[in-house]
Amino acid sequence: MQPPRVLPAGHRVAVFDFEHTLFAMRRFLREQVFEALVPLGMSAKQFATHYRALANTYQERLIPRGLCRRLAKECGTSILQIEVAIAERLFSPAARDYLSHHINQLVARARMSHDRLLLMCDGSEPYKQNWLRHVGIYSWFNPEEIILARSKRVALQHHLGPVSHVTMVSGYQRDARDLAAVINKRGAAVLPIVTRHETLDRAIELL
């Protein structure tokens, strides 16, 4: 885990979730990763079976060997072919198209009304840093504002420090609830904005 970045009391902080909020992860997996595996013999049913494992490739490492081994066995191809097919889509120019079209307005509005921004991302370094750089997120967030962790709850406890107000933008009701509980324990007011990537424009006026 990265060293803590403690903020002084009184600061207003906006916390953004990356997966499924600023980035359309489900659609990316379906339209890019699945399509890359079809020529290798993967069916829609197989993809649905392995969907959760594929999503977890963003949390552990680029492409878990165990998952690639299972996919290769089911598709009747080599592990190397599976790894190459997925990696080509992960780092393709098309990956940048899955960032929200509202990110300019959203981040600009948040910077005007908050003292600090944080971006919470599933994953570990250095893979996730390289991928975030590839999709272009560093155009809106500074490296010190990006938190990479397997547990967002633990990471937020570790990094946030004392603040007076936190606005949290997340695509998951459960994540928003869990993170709000962490913030409330620190005595800060919380404004949870739960919205998926597809409806992110609704969050702009609330920031």
PDB file of C-alpha atoms in Angstrom:
ATOM      1  CA  MET A   1       0.000   0.000   0.000  1.00  0.00           C
ATOM      2  CA  GLN A   2       1.158   3.526  -0.737  1.00  0.00           C
ATOM      3  CA  PRO A   3       2.301   5.737   2.197  1.00  0.00           C
ATOM      4  CA  PRO A   4      -0.540   7.740   3.772  1.00  0.00           C
ATOM      5  CA  ARG A   5      -1.349  11.219   2.505  1.00  0.00           C
ATOM      6  CA  VAL A   6      -3.060  12.866   5.469  1.00  0.00           C
ATOM      7  CA  LEU A   7      -5.110  16.002   4.780  1.00  0.00           C
ATOM      8  CA  PRO A   8      -5.500  18.839   7.290  1.00  0.00           C
ATOM      9  CA  ALA A   9      -8.779  19.244   9.154  1.00  0.00           C
ATOM     10  CA  GLY A  10     -11.402  21.449   7.524  1.00  0.00           C
ATOM     11  CA  HIS A  11     -10.749  20.294   3.990  1.00  0.00           C
ATOM     12  CA  ARG A  12     -13.508  19.363   1.585  1.00  0.00           C
ATOM     13  CA  VAL A  13     -12.564  16.234  -0.363  1.00  0.00           C
ATOM     14  CA  ALA A  14     -14.223  14.627  -3.402  1.00  0.00           C
ATOM     15  CA  VAL A  15     -13.619  10.882  -3.693  1.00  0.00           C
ATOM     16  CA  PHE A  16     -14.235   9.212  -7.063  1.00  0.00           C
ATOM     17  CA  ASP A  17     -14.478   5.520  -7.842  1.00  0.00           C
ATOM     18  CA  PHE A  18     -12.762   4.534 -11.090  1.00  0.00           C
ATOM     19  CA  GLU A  19     -14.210   1.147 -12.034  1.00  0.00           C
ATOM     20  CA  HIS A  20     -17.827   1.260 -13.256  1.00  0.00           C
ATOM     21  CA  THR A  21     -18.034   4.991 -12.498  1.00  0.00           C
ATOM     22  CA  LEU A  22     -15.481   7.041 -14.414  1.00  0.00           C
ATOM     23  CA  PHE A  23     -14.660   4.021 -16.583  1.00  0.00           C
ATOM     24  CA  ALA A  24     -17.280   1.710 -18.160  1.00  0.00           C
ATOM     25  CA  MET A  25     -15.596  -1.507 -17.047  1.00  0.00           C
ATOM     26  CA  ARG A  26     -18.494  -3.867 -17.756  1.00  0.00           C
ATOM     27  CA  ARG A  27     -18.978  -2.567 -21.261  1.00  0.00           C
ATOM     28  CA  PHE A  28     -15.239  -2.665 -21.895  1.00  0.00           C
ATOM     29  CA  LEU A  29     -14.998  -6.306 -20.831  1.00  0.00           C
ATOM     30  CA  ARG A  30     -18.011  -7.251 -22.917  1.00  0.00           C
ATOM     31  CA  GLU A  31     -17.174  -5.302 -26.070  1.00  0.00           C
ATOM     32  CA  GLN A  32     -13.389  -5.577 -26.083  1.00  0.00           C
ATOM     33  CA  VAL A  33     -12.100  -8.489 -24.006  1.00  0.00           C
ATOM     34  CA  PHE A  34     -14.868 -10.909 -24.969  1.00  0.00           C
ATOM     35  CA  GLU A  35     -14.588  -9.995 -28.647  1.00  0.00           C
ATOM     36  CA  ALA A  36     -10.852 -10.655 -28.465  1.00  0.00           C
ATOM     37  CA  LEU A  37     -11.481 -14.169 -27.152  1.00  0.00           C
ATOM     38  CA  VAL A  38     -14.227 -15.173 -29.627  1.00  0.00           C
ATOM     39  CA  PRO A  39     -11.747 -15.974 -32.456  1.00  0.00           C
ATOM     40  CA  LEU A  40      -9.925 -18.252 -30.000  1.00  0.00           C
ATOM     41  CA  GLY A  41     -13.073 -20.302 -29.409  1.00  0.00           C
ATOM     42  CA  MET A  42     -14.767 -18.698 -26.408  1.00  0.00           C
ATOM     43  CA  SER A  43     -18.563 -18.733 -26.331  1.00  0.00           C
ATOM     44  CA  ALA A  44     -20.844 -16.188 -24.680  1.00  0.00           C
ATOM     45  CA  LYS A  45     -21.764 -18.782 -22.048  1.00  0.00           C
ATOM     46  CA  GLN A  46     -18.121 -19.386 -21.178  1.00  0.00           C
ATOM     47  CA  PHE A  47     -17.497 -15.660 -20.962  1.00  0.00           C
ATOM     48  CA  ALA A  48     -20.427 -15.237 -18.567  1.00  0.00           C
ATOM     49  CA  THR A  49     -19.024 -18.041 -16.410  1.00  0.00           C
ATOM     50  CA  HIS A  50     -15.622 -16.367 -16.189  1.00  0.00           C
ATOM     51  CA  TYR A  51     -16.853 -12.781 -16.057  1.00  0.00           C
ATOM     52  CA  ARG A  52     -16.099 -12.243 -12.366  1.00  0.00           C
ATOM     53  CA  ALA A  53     -12.645 -13.746 -12.757  1.00  0.00           C
ATOM     54  CA  LEU A  54     -11.979 -11.494 -15.743  1.00  0.00           C
ATOM     55  CA  ALA A  55     -13.060  -8.464 -13.718  1.00  0.00           C
ATOM     56  CA  ASN A  56     -10.601  -9.477 -11.026  1.00  0.00           C
ATOM     57  CA  THR A  57      -7.721  -9.175 -13.506  1.00  0.00           C
ATOM     58  CA  TYR A  58      -7.891  -5.475 -12.642  1.00  0.00           C
ATOM     59  CA  GLN A  59      -7.313  -6.222  -8.962  1.00  0.00           C
ATOM     60  CA  GLU A  60      -4.483  -8.722  -8.904  1.00  0.00           C
ATOM     61  CA  ARG A  61      -2.227  -8.401 -11.922  1.00  0.00           C
ATOM     62  CA  LEU A  62      -2.526  -7.928 -15.653  1.00  0.00           C
ATOM     63  CA  ILE A  63      -3.739 -11.439 -16.464  1.00  0.00           C
ATOM     64  CA  PRO A  64      -3.724 -14.126 -13.740  1.00  0.00           C
ATOM     65  CA  ARG A  65      -2.011 -17.260 -15.011  1.00  0.00           C
ATOM     66  CA  GLY A  66      -4.621 -19.511 -13.427  1.00  0.00           C
ATOM     67  CA  LEU A  67      -7.434 -17.778 -15.301  1.00  0.00           C
ATOM     68  CA  CYS A  68      -5.524 -17.857 -18.587  1.00  0.00           C
ATOM     69  CA  ARG A  69      -4.849 -21.548 -18.081  1.00  0.00           C
ATOM     70  CA  ARG A  70      -8.581 -22.261 -17.655  1.00  0.00           C
ATOM     71  CA  LEU A  71      -9.523 -20.124 -20.648  1.00  0.00           C
ATOM     72  CA  ALA A  72      -6.872 -21.760 -22.815  1.00  0.00           C
ATOM     73  CA  LYS A  73      -8.093 -25.219 -21.839  1.00  0.00           C
ATOM     74  CA  GLU A  74     -11.729 -24.398 -22.605  1.00  0.00           C
ATOM     75  CA  CYS A  75     -10.895 -22.666 -25.880  1.00  0.00           C
ATOM     76  CA  GLY A  76      -8.444 -25.345 -26.974  1.00  0.00           C
ATOM     77  CA  THR A  77      -5.607 -22.850 -27.461  1.00  0.00           C
ATOM     78  CA  SER A  78      -2.384 -21.830 -25.735  1.00  0.00           C
ATOM     79  CA  ILE A  79      -2.026 -19.710 -22.624  1.00  0.00           C
ATOM     80  CA  LEU A  80       0.201 -17.307 -24.547  1.00  0.00           C
ATOM     81  CA  GLN A  81      -2.509 -16.691 -27.144  1.00  0.00           C
ATOM     82  CA  ILE A  82      -5.016 -15.884 -24.397  1.00  0.00           C
ATOM     83  CA  GLU A  83      -2.603 -13.513 -22.661  1.00  0.00           C
ATOM     84  CA  VAL A  84      -1.696 -11.716 -25.863  1.00  0.00           C
ATOM     85  CA  ALA A  85      -5.341 -11.374 -26.956  1.00  0.00           C
ATOM     86  CA  ILE A  86      -6.412  -9.812 -23.651  1.00  0.00           C
ATOM     87  CA  ALA A  87      -3.346  -7.576 -23.312  1.00  0.00           C
ATOM     88  CA  GLU A  88      -3.824  -6.192 -26.811  1.00  0.00           C
ATOM     89  CA  ARG A  89      -7.337  -5.044 -25.909  1.00  0.00           C
ATOM     90  CA  LEU A  90      -6.360  -3.703 -22.481  1.00  0.00           C
ATOM     91  CA  PHE A  91      -3.688  -1.478 -24.011  1.00  0.00           C
ATOM     92  CA  SER A  92      -5.439  -0.704 -27.287  1.00  0.00           C
ATOM     93  CA  PRO A  93      -6.369   2.898 -28.243  1.00  0.00           C
ATOM     94  CA  ALA A  94     -10.022   1.843 -27.968  1.00  0.00           C
ATOM     95  CA  ALA A  95      -9.659   1.454 -24.186  1.00  0.00           C
ATOM     96  CA  ARG A  96      -9.587   5.246 -23.854  1.00  0.00           C
ATOM     97  CA  ASP A  97     -13.085   5.466 -25.336  1.00  0.00           C
ATOM     98  CA  TYR A  98     -14.564   3.889 -22.206  1.00  0.00           C
ATOM     99  CA  LEU A  99     -13.774   6.851 -19.973  1.00  0.00           C
ATOM    100  CA  SER A 100     -16.849   8.955 -19.243  1.00  0.00           C
ATOM    101  CA  HIS A 101     -17.549  11.713 -21.756  1.00  0.00           C
ATOM    102  CA  HIS A 102     -18.514  13.874 -18.761  1.00  0.00           C
ATOM    103  CA  ILE A 103     -15.149  13.605 -17.013  1.00  0.00           C
ATOM    104  CA  ASN A 104     -14.026  17.110 -18.034  1.00  0.00           C
ATOM    105  CA  GLN A 105     -17.066  18.792 -16.508  1.00  0.00           C
ATOM    106  CA  LEU A 106     -17.169  16.474 -13.527  1.00  0.00           C
ATOM    107  CA  VAL A 107     -13.561  16.962 -12.443  1.00  0.00           C
ATOM    108  CA  ALA A 108     -13.606  20.710 -13.182  1.00  0.00           C
ATOM    109  CA  ARG A 109     -16.734  21.162 -11.054  1.00  0.00           C
ATOM    110  CA  ALA A 110     -15.256  19.065  -8.237  1.00  0.00           C
ATOM    111  CA  ARG A 111     -12.027  21.092  -8.205  1.00  0.00           C
ATOM    112  CA  MET A 112     -14.002  24.325  -7.913  1.00  0.00           C
ATOM    113  CA  SER A 113     -16.031  23.143  -4.910  1.00  0.00           C
ATOM    114  CA  HIS A 114     -13.475  20.953  -3.093  1.00  0.00           C
ATOM    115  CA  ASP A 115      -9.989  21.402  -1.700  1.00  0.00           C
ATOM    116  CA  ARG A 116      -8.759  17.995  -2.786  1.00  0.00           C
ATOM    117  CA  LEU A 117      -9.716  15.123  -5.109  1.00  0.00           C
ATOM    118  CA  LEU A 118      -8.978  11.435  -4.643  1.00  0.00           C
ATOM    119  CA  LEU A 119      -9.470   8.633  -7.175  1.00  0.00           C
ATOM    120  CA  MET A 120      -9.988   5.138  -5.733  1.00  0.00           C
ATOM    121  CA  CYS A 121      -8.892   2.267  -7.986  1.00  0.00           C
ATOM    122  CA  ASP A 122      -8.904  -1.491  -7.558  1.00  0.00           C
ATOM    123  CA  GLY A 123      -5.505  -2.979  -8.216  1.00  0.00           C
ATOM    124  CA  SER A 124      -1.842  -2.921  -7.383  1.00  0.00           C
ATOM    125  CA  GLU A 125       1.240  -1.265  -8.807  1.00  0.00           C
ATOM    126  CA  PRO A 126       2.925  -1.182 -11.252  1.00  0.00           C
ATOM    127  CA  TYR A 127       0.409  -2.769 -13.644  1.00  0.00           C
ATOM    128  CA  LYS A 128      -2.529  -0.554 -12.773  1.00  0.00           C
ATOM    129  CA  GLN A 129      -0.440   2.613 -12.956  1.00  0.00           C
ATOM    130  CA  ASN A 130       0.629   1.739 -16.497  1.00  0.00           C
ATOM    131  CA  TRP A 131      -2.936   0.988 -17.523  1.00  0.00           C
ATOM    132  CA  LEU A 132      -4.347   4.162 -15.943  1.00  0.00           C
ATOM    133  CA  ARG A 133      -1.694   6.136 -17.774  1.00  0.00           C
ATOM    134  CA  HIS A 134      -2.670   4.386 -21.008  1.00  0.00           C
ATOM    135  CA  VAL A 135      -6.383   5.206 -20.730  1.00  0.00           C
ATOM    136  CA  GLY A 136      -5.488   8.826 -19.968  1.00  0.00           C
ATOM    137  CA  ILE A 137      -6.695   9.314 -16.399  1.00  0.00           C
ATOM    138  CA  TYR A 138      -3.570  11.317 -15.540  1.00  0.00           C
ATOM    139  CA  SER A 139      -4.954  14.115 -17.698  1.00  0.00           C
ATOM    140  CA  TRP A 140      -7.447  14.794 -14.897  1.00  0.00           C
ATOM    141  CA  PHE A 141      -5.855  13.432 -11.726  1.00  0.00           C
ATOM    142  CA  ASN A 142      -2.345  13.944 -10.378  1.00  0.00           C
ATOM    143  CA  PRO A 143      -0.412  10.811  -9.330  1.00  0.00           C
ATOM    144  CA  GLU A 144      -0.660  11.790  -5.654  1.00  0.00           C
ATOM    145  CA  GLU A 145      -4.465  11.911  -5.965  1.00  0.00           C
ATOM    146  CA  ILE A 146      -4.731   8.301  -7.189  1.00  0.00           C
ATOM    147  CA  ILE A 147      -5.021   5.504  -4.627  1.00  0.00           C
ATOM    148  CA  LEU A 148      -4.478   1.909  -5.743  1.00  0.00           C
ATOM    149  CA  ALA A 149      -5.621  -0.777  -3.325  1.00  0.00           C
ATOM    150  CA  ARG A 150      -7.280  -4.162  -3.134  1.00  0.00           C
ATOM    151  CA  SER A 151      -9.564  -2.854  -0.371  1.00  0.00           C
ATOM    152  CA  LYS A 152     -10.962   0.646  -0.938  1.00  0.00           C
ATOM    153  CA  ARG A 153     -12.310   0.762   2.606  1.00  0.00           C
ATOM    154  CA  VAL A 154      -8.906   0.060   4.154  1.00  0.00           C
ATOM    155  CA  ALA A 155      -7.190   2.438   1.735  1.00  0.00           C
ATOM    156  CA  LEU A 156      -9.555   5.282   2.552  1.00  0.00           C
ATOM    157  CA  GLN A 157      -8.980   4.783   6.281  1.00  0.00           C
ATOM    158  CA  HIS A 158      -5.251   4.859   5.587  1.00  0.00           C
ATOM    159  CA  HIS A 159      -5.153   7.918   3.330  1.00  0.00           C
ATOM    160  CA  LEU A 160      -7.968  10.290   4.134  1.00  0.00           C
ATOM    161  CA  GLY A 161      -7.028  11.781   7.504  1.00  0.00           C
ATOM    162  CA  PRO A 162      -9.235  14.336   9.292  1.00  0.00           C
ATOM    163  CA  VAL A 163     -11.596  16.227   6.981  1.00  0.00           C
ATOM    164  CA  SER A 164     -14.831  18.157   7.473  1.00  0.00           C
ATOM    165  CA  HIS A 165     -16.765  17.135   4.343  1.00  0.00           C
ATOM    166  CA  VAL A 166     -16.448  14.335   1.798  1.00  0.00           C
ATOM    167  CA  THR A 167     -18.368  14.007  -1.464  1.00  0.00           C
ATOM    168  CA  MET A 168     -18.200  10.449  -2.723  1.00  0.00           C
ATOM    169  CA  VAL A 169     -19.050   9.473  -6.307  1.00  0.00           C
ATOM    170  CA  SER A 170     -19.416   5.714  -6.736  1.00  0.00           C
ATOM    171  CA  GLY A 171     -21.217   3.303  -9.037  1.00  0.00           C
ATOM    172  CA  TYR A 172     -22.050   0.871  -6.257  1.00  0.00           C
ATOM    173  CA  GLN A 173     -24.554   1.408  -3.458  1.00  0.00           C
ATOM    174  CA  ARG A 174     -22.675  -1.018  -1.192  1.00  0.00           C
ATOM    175  CA  ASP A 175     -19.306   0.668  -1.775  1.00  0.00           C
ATOM    176  CA  ALA A 176     -20.861   4.063  -1.116  1.00  0.00           C
ATOM    177  CA  ARG A 177     -22.428   2.798   2.118  1.00  0.00           C
ATOM    178  CA  ASP A 178     -19.224   1.131   3.341  1.00  0.00           C
ATOM    179  CA  LEU A 179     -17.008   4.104   2.548  1.00  0.00           C
ATOM    180  CA  ALA A 180     -19.521   6.524   4.074  1.00  0.00           C
ATOM    181  CA  ALA A 181     -19.334   4.518   7.306  1.00  0.00           C
ATOM    182  CA  VAL A 182     -15.548   4.931   7.335  1.00  0.00           C
ATOM    183  CA  ILE A 183     -15.857   8.683   6.823  1.00  0.00           C
ATOM    184  CA  ASN A 184     -18.618   9.105   9.421  1.00  0.00           C
ATOM    185  CA  LYS A 185     -16.410   7.501  12.054  1.00  0.00           C
ATOM    186  CA  ARG A 186     -13.970  10.356  11.481  1.00  0.00           C
ATOM    187  CA  GLY A 187     -16.677  12.906  12.238  1.00  0.00           C
ATOM    188  CA  ALA A 188     -16.963  14.253   8.707  1.00  0.00           C
ATOM    189  CA  ALA A 189     -20.137  14.984   6.787  1.00  0.00           C
ATOM    190  CA  VAL A 190     -20.689  12.736   3.756  1.00  0.00           C
ATOM    191  CA  LEU A 191     -22.560  13.341   0.508  1.00  0.00           C
ATOM    192  CA  PRO A 192     -22.784   9.984  -1.317  1.00  0.00           C
ATOM    193  CA  ILE A 193     -23.563  10.261  -5.022  1.00  0.00           C
ATOM    194  CA  VAL A 194     -24.366   6.789  -6.363  1.00  0.00           C
ATOM    195  CA  THR A 195     -24.371   6.759 -10.144  1.00  0.00           C
ATOM    196  CA  ARG A 196     -23.095   4.404 -12.809  1.00  0.00           C
ATOM    197  CA  HIS A 197     -20.925   5.405 -15.740  1.00  0.00           C
ATOM    198  CA  GLU A 198     -23.957   5.762 -17.998  1.00  0.00           C
ATOM    199  CA  THR A 199     -25.648   8.388 -15.784  1.00  0.00           C
ATOM    200  CA  LEU A 200     -22.581  10.234 -14.533  1.00  0.00           C
ATOM    201  CA  ASP A 201     -23.816  13.548 -15.929  1.00  0.00           C
ATOM    202  CA  ARG A 202     -26.360  13.644 -13.089  1.00  0.00           C
ATOM    203  CA  ALA A 203     -23.532  13.955 -10.577  1.00  0.00           C
ATOM    204  CA  ILE A 204     -22.168  17.210 -12.043  1.00  0.00           C
ATOM    205  CA  GLU A 205     -24.845  19.475 -10.569  1.00  0.00           C
ATOM    206  CA  LEU A 206     -24.531  17.793  -7.158  1.00  0.00           C
ATOM    207  CA  LEU A 207     -20.823  18.507  -6.733  1.00  0.00           C
TER     208      LEU A 207
END
